[in-house]
């Protein structure tokens, strides 16, 4: 495996199947496959570097998203935006990822999926370029998402290396989420309220673009460690449906974002961008090893149940 961060999250060189290649580099591809497989059967998280992803686009999305989040609340919700099914604006406290916590998460977000309707966007004059920038970034994430799925299929020795890719084709609920965590100088945290409650992701895989450190990942002993930033790195993890698909071989690991420790950090806001890969809405998730460890489940049925609990 490649290098690890100080906390032990693998940093995997993706250059053997970087986006500029039409076919994998055969001399290095098997190492990439093995590194990803090992990461997903142990910690459940890994960084990928050397992907050819245009990271300048992350900064563009941060900029236009900050302009959106700076709008008054009525500007973000006019016209009305739904927060169900991973579409639209969710105000601070609207989302509660850990339902055992008494209050919703101290963050706000805008969620875009290919199913988002035109009337679920803020008025263009209120935030110029917001819609276009989100859509363009979503389109950039899809091919990288598909390549990670293909690498995973090789790691599982599936007969069809495009098994997962084919089951993430349209119509899908793939979601691009831009998140804003306000400065604690601007909002008051309630008792036991956190930035992002303890949870596992819902779908197949997640791509996370971080601005500042803060994400904490649960270890096998139940303790959490903070994941440091890796320059040019994209953090990848799997969700519940992939864990079911692989009969628990690939691990959907709990993670969270707590309130910052120091007064200096608590006075800062933060942003992040997340691409959630969800299977096609007509996909049935069955254990690929034929073990029937989990009964077959409709992907949309499962996602709807998780969205219902969250919102």
Coordinates of C-alpha atoms in Angstrom, one line a residue:
X1 CA 0.0 0.0 0.0
X2 CA 1.1 3.6 -0.4
X3 CA 2.0 6.0 2.3
X4 CA -0.3 6.6 5.3
X5 CA -1.3 9.8 7.1
X6 CA -0.1 10.0 10.7
X7 CA -3.5 8.7 11.7
X8 CA -3.2 5.7 9.5
X9 CA -5.4 6.5 6.6
X10 CA -3.8 5.1 3.4
X11 CA -2.8 7.5 0.7
X12 CA -3.1 5.6 -2.6
X13 CA -1.5 6.7 -5.8
X14 CA -4.2 6.6 -8.5
X15 CA -1.9 7.4 -11.4
X16 CA -2.3 3.9 -12.9
X17 CA -5.9 4.8 -13.8
X18 CA -5.9 8.6 -13.7
X19 CA -8.6 10.3 -15.6
X20 CA -6.3 11.2 -18.6
X21 CA -5.8 7.5 -19.3
X22 CA -8.2 5.6 -21.6
X23 CA -7.0 2.3 -20.2
X24 CA -5.3 1.4 -17.0
X25 CA -1.5 1.2 -16.8
X26 CA -1.2 -2.6 -16.7
X27 CA 2.2 -2.5 -14.8
X28 CA 0.8 -0.5 -11.9
X29 CA -2.9 -1.3 -12.0
X30 CA -2.8 -4.5 -9.8
X31 CA -1.0 -2.6 -7.1
X32 CA -3.7 0.1 -7.2
X33 CA -6.4 -2.6 -7.0
X34 CA -4.7 -4.3 -4.1
X35 CA -4.1 -1.1 -2.2
X36 CA -7.8 -0.1 -2.5
X37 CA -9.0 -3.6 -1.5
X38 CA -6.8 -3.6 1.6
X39 CA -8.0 -0.2 2.7
X40 CA -11.7 -1.1 2.3
X41 CA -11.3 -4.3 4.2
X42 CA -9.5 -2.7 7.1
X43 CA -10.2 1.0 7.9
X44 CA -12.8 1.7 5.2
X45 CA -11.3 5.0 4.2
X46 CA -8.4 6.0 1.9
X47 CA -7.1 9.0 0.1
X48 CA -6.4 9.0 -3.6
X49 CA -3.8 11.3 -5.2
X50 CA -2.6 11.8 -8.8
X51 CA -6.1 11.4 -10.2
X52 CA -5.9 14.3 -12.7
X53 CA -9.0 15.8 -11.0
X54 CA -8.9 19.6 -11.6
X55 CA -8.6 20.8 -8.0
X56 CA -9.0 24.4 -9.1
X57 CA -12.6 23.6 -9.6
X58 CA -13.0 22.8 -5.9
X59 CA -12.0 26.3 -5.1
X60 CA -14.5 27.7 -7.6
X61 CA -17.2 25.7 -6.0
X62 CA -16.2 26.8 -2.5
X63 CA -16.4 30.5 -3.7
X64 CA -19.8 30.4 -5.3
X65 CA -21.2 28.2 -2.5
X66 CA -20.0 30.7 0.1
X67 CA -21.8 33.4 -1.8
X68 CA -25.0 31.2 -1.6
X69 CA -24.6 30.4 2.1
X70 CA -24.1 34.2 2.8
X71 CA -27.6 34.9 1.4
X72 CA -30.3 35.6 3.9
X73 CA -32.4 32.5 4.8
X74 CA -35.3 33.6 2.6
X75 CA -32.9 34.0 -0.4
X76 CA -31.8 30.4 0.0
X77 CA -35.4 29.1 0.4
X78 CA -37.1 31.2 -2.3
X79 CA -38.4 29.5 -4.4
X80 CA -39.1 26.7 -1.9
X81 CA -36.4 24.0 -1.9
X82 CA -37.0 20.5 -0.7
X83 CA -34.4 18.8 1.5
X84 CA -35.7 15.3 1.1
X85 CA -34.2 12.7 -1.2
X86 CA -30.8 14.5 -1.3
X87 CA -32.1 17.5 -3.2
X88 CA -32.2 21.2 -2.3
X89 CA -31.3 23.3 0.7
X90 CA -31.1 22.1 4.3
X91 CA -30.9 24.9 6.9
X92 CA -28.8 24.7 10.1
X93 CA -30.2 22.0 12.3
X94 CA -32.5 20.6 9.6
X95 CA -30.3 17.4 9.3
X96 CA -29.6 15.1 12.1
X97 CA -27.3 12.3 11.1
X98 CA -27.1 10.7 14.5
X99 CA -30.7 10.4 15.6
X100 CA -29.6 9.6 19.2
X101 CA -28.4 13.2 19.6
X102 CA -31.1 15.7 20.8
X103 CA -30.5 18.4 18.2
X104 CA -29.8 18.7 14.5
X105 CA -26.4 19.2 13.1
X106 CA -24.7 22.6 13.2
X107 CA -24.3 23.0 9.5
X108 CA -26.2 23.9 6.3
X109 CA -26.0 22.4 2.9
X110 CA -27.2 22.4 -0.7
X111 CA -27.7 19.0 -2.3
X112 CA -27.8 18.6 -6.1
X113 CA -28.7 15.4 -7.9
X114 CA -29.5 14.9 -11.6
X115 CA -33.1 14.8 -10.5
X116 CA -33.0 18.3 -9.1
X117 CA -35.7 20.4 -10.9
X118 CA -35.1 24.0 -12.1
X119 CA -37.4 25.4 -9.4
X120 CA -35.2 23.9 -6.7
X121 CA -32.3 26.2 -7.3
X122 CA -31.9 29.7 -5.9
X123 CA -32.8 32.6 -8.2
X124 CA -29.9 33.1 -10.6
X125 CA -29.7 36.8 -9.9
X126 CA -29.3 36.1 -6.2
X127 CA -26.3 33.9 -6.7
X128 CA -24.9 34.1 -10.2
X129 CA -23.2 30.9 -11.5
X130 CA -24.3 28.7 -8.5
X131 CA -26.3 26.3 -10.6
X132 CA -23.8 26.0 -13.5
X133 CA -20.8 25.5 -11.1
X134 CA -22.6 22.8 -9.2
X135 CA -23.6 21.0 -12.3
X136 CA -20.2 21.2 -13.9
X137 CA -18.5 19.9 -10.7
X138 CA -21.0 17.0 -10.5
X139 CA -20.1 16.0 -14.1
X140 CA -16.4 16.1 -13.1
X141 CA -17.0 13.7 -10.2
X142 CA -18.9 11.0 -12.1
X143 CA -16.0 9.6 -14.2
X144 CA -13.7 9.4 -11.1
X145 CA -16.4 7.8 -9.1
X146 CA -16.9 5.2 -11.8
X147 CA -13.2 4.5 -12.0
X148 CA -13.0 3.9 -8.2
X149 CA -16.0 1.5 -8.6
X150 CA -14.2 -0.4 -11.4
X151 CA -11.0 -0.7 -9.2
X152 CA -13.2 -2.1 -6.4
X153 CA -14.8 -4.7 -8.7
X154 CA -11.3 -5.9 -9.7
X155 CA -10.4 -6.2 -6.1
X156 CA -13.4 -8.4 -5.5
X157 CA -12.5 -10.5 -8.6
X158 CA -15.9 -9.9 -10.1
X159 CA -16.3 -11.5 -13.5
X160 CA -17.5 -8.2 -14.9
X161 CA -15.2 -5.3 -13.8
X162 CA -18.0 -2.9 -14.7
X163 CA -20.5 -4.6 -12.4
X164 CA -20.8 -1.6 -10.1
X165 CA -20.5 1.0 -12.8
X166 CA -23.4 -0.4 -14.7
X167 CA -25.6 -0.4 -11.5
X168 CA -24.8 3.3 -11.0
X169 CA -26.0 4.5 -14.4
X170 CA -28.9 6.9 -14.8
X171 CA -31.5 7.1 -13.4
X172 CA -29.6 7.5 -10.1
X173 CA -29.7 9.6 -7.0
X174 CA -26.0 10.5 -7.1
X175 CA -25.7 13.6 -5.0
X176 CA -23.3 16.5 -4.9
X177 CA -23.4 18.3 -1.5
X178 CA -21.8 21.6 -0.6
X179 CA -21.6 22.1 3.1
X180 CA -21.1 25.2 5.3
X181 CA -20.2 25.0 9.0
X182 CA -20.7 28.5 10.5
X183 CA -18.3 30.1 12.9
X184 CA -19.3 29.4 16.5
X185 CA -19.0 33.2 17.0
X186 CA -22.1 33.6 14.8
X187 CA -24.2 30.7 16.2
X188 CA -24.7 29.2 19.6
X189 CA -24.2 25.4 19.9
X190 CA -26.7 23.7 22.1
X191 CA -25.8 20.9 24.6
X192 CA -24.6 17.7 22.7
X193 CA -25.0 19.5 19.4
X194 CA -22.2 18.8 16.9
X195 CA -21.2 19.8 13.4
X196 CA -22.0 16.4 11.9
X197 CA -23.3 13.5 14.0
X198 CA -21.9 10.0 14.1
X199 CA -23.1 8.1 11.0
X200 CA -22.2 5.8 8.2
X201 CA -22.9 7.0 4.6
X202 CA -26.0 5.5 2.9
X203 CA -24.9 4.5 -0.6
X204 CA -22.0 2.9 -2.3
X205 CA -19.0 5.2 -2.3
X206 CA -18.3 8.8 -1.2
X207 CA -15.7 11.3 -2.5
X208 CA -14.9 14.0 0.0
X209 CA -13.1 17.3 -0.8
X210 CA -12.0 19.0 2.5
X211 CA -11.0 22.6 3.1
X212 CA -9.8 22.1 6.7
X213 CA -9.3 19.1 8.9
X214 CA -12.2 18.1 11.3
X215 CA -13.5 14.8 10.1
X216 CA -13.1 12.0 12.6
X217 CA -13.3 8.3 11.8
X218 CA -14.2 5.5 14.2
X219 CA -11.6 2.8 14.9
X220 CA -12.5 -0.8 15.6
X221 CA -12.2 -0.2 19.4
X222 CA -14.9 2.5 19.2
X223 CA -12.5 5.5 19.6
X224 CA -12.3 8.2 17.0
X225 CA -9.3 9.8 15.3
X226 CA -9.1 13.0 13.3
X227 CA -8.2 12.6 9.6
X228 CA -5.5 15.1 8.5
X229 CA -5.6 16.9 5.2
X230 CA -3.5 15.5 2.3
X231 CA -2.6 18.1 -0.4
X232 CA -4.3 17.2 -3.6
X233 CA -6.0 14.2 -2.0
X234 CA -9.6 13.1 -2.3
X235 CA -10.9 11.1 0.6
X236 CA -12.9 8.0 -0.3
X237 CA -15.1 5.7 1.8
X238 CA -17.9 3.2 1.3
X239 CA -21.5 3.4 2.5
X240 CA -24.1 1.0 3.8
X241 CA -25.3 -0.4 0.5
X242 CA -21.8 -1.3 -0.6
X243 CA -21.2 -3.1 2.8
X244 CA -24.4 -5.1 2.2
X245 CA -23.4 -5.8 -1.4
X246 CA -20.0 -7.2 -0.3
X247 CA -21.4 -9.1 2.8
X248 CA -19.4 -6.9 5.2
X249 CA -16.1 -7.4 3.3
X250 CA -16.0 -3.7 2.6
X251 CA -16.6 -1.6 5.7
X252 CA -18.9 1.3 6.0
X253 CA -17.1 3.1 8.9
X254 CA -18.8 5.6 11.2
X255 CA -17.5 9.2 11.1
X256 CA -18.4 12.6 12.5
X257 CA -17.4 16.2 12.8
X258 CA -17.4 17.6 16.4
X259 CA -17.1 21.2 17.5
X260 CA -13.6 22.7 17.3
X261 CA -11.4 22.5 20.4
X262 CA -9.6 25.8 20.5
X263 CA -11.2 29.3 20.7
X264 CA -9.3 30.3 17.5
X265 CA -10.7 27.3 15.5
X266 CA -14.2 27.8 16.9
X267 CA -14.2 31.3 15.5
X268 CA -13.7 30.0 12.0
X269 CA -16.2 28.8 9.5
X270 CA -15.5 25.8 7.3
X271 CA -16.7 24.3 4.0
X272 CA -16.5 20.9 2.4
X273 CA -17.8 19.3 -0.8
X274 CA -19.0 15.7 -1.0
X275 CA -20.1 13.5 -3.9
X276 CA -22.3 10.6 -2.8
X277 CA -22.5 7.7 -5.2
X278 CA -25.9 6.0 -5.0
X279 CA -26.9 2.9 -7.1
X280 CA -29.5 3.3 -9.8
X281 CA -33.0 3.7 -8.5
X282 CA -34.1 0.3 -10.0
X283 CA -31.1 -1.6 -8.6
X284 CA -31.6 -4.5 -6.2
X285 CA -28.8 -4.9 -3.7
X286 CA -27.9 -8.6 -3.3
X287 CA -24.8 -10.1 -1.7
X288 CA -22.4 -10.6 -4.6
X289 CA -20.9 -13.7 -2.9
X290 CA -24.3 -15.4 -2.9
X291 CA -24.1 -15.8 0.9
X292 CA -27.5 -14.2 1.4
X293 CA -26.0 -12.6 4.6
X294 CA -28.4 -9.8 3.9
X295 CA -31.8 -10.2 2.2
X296 CA -32.1 -8.4 -1.2
X297 CA -33.2 -4.8 -0.9
X298 CA -34.3 -2.2 -3.3
X299 CA -31.7 0.6 -3.3
X300 CA -34.3 3.4 -3.5
X301 CA -36.3 1.9 -0.7
X302 CA -33.3 1.8 1.6
X303 CA -32.2 5.3 0.7
X304 CA -35.7 6.7 1.3
X305 CA -35.7 5.1 4.7
X306 CA -32.4 6.7 5.6
X307 CA -33.4 10.1 4.2
X308 CA -36.7 9.9 6.2
X309 CA -34.7 9.3 9.5
X310 CA -32.3 12.1 8.7
X311 CA -34.8 14.8 7.9

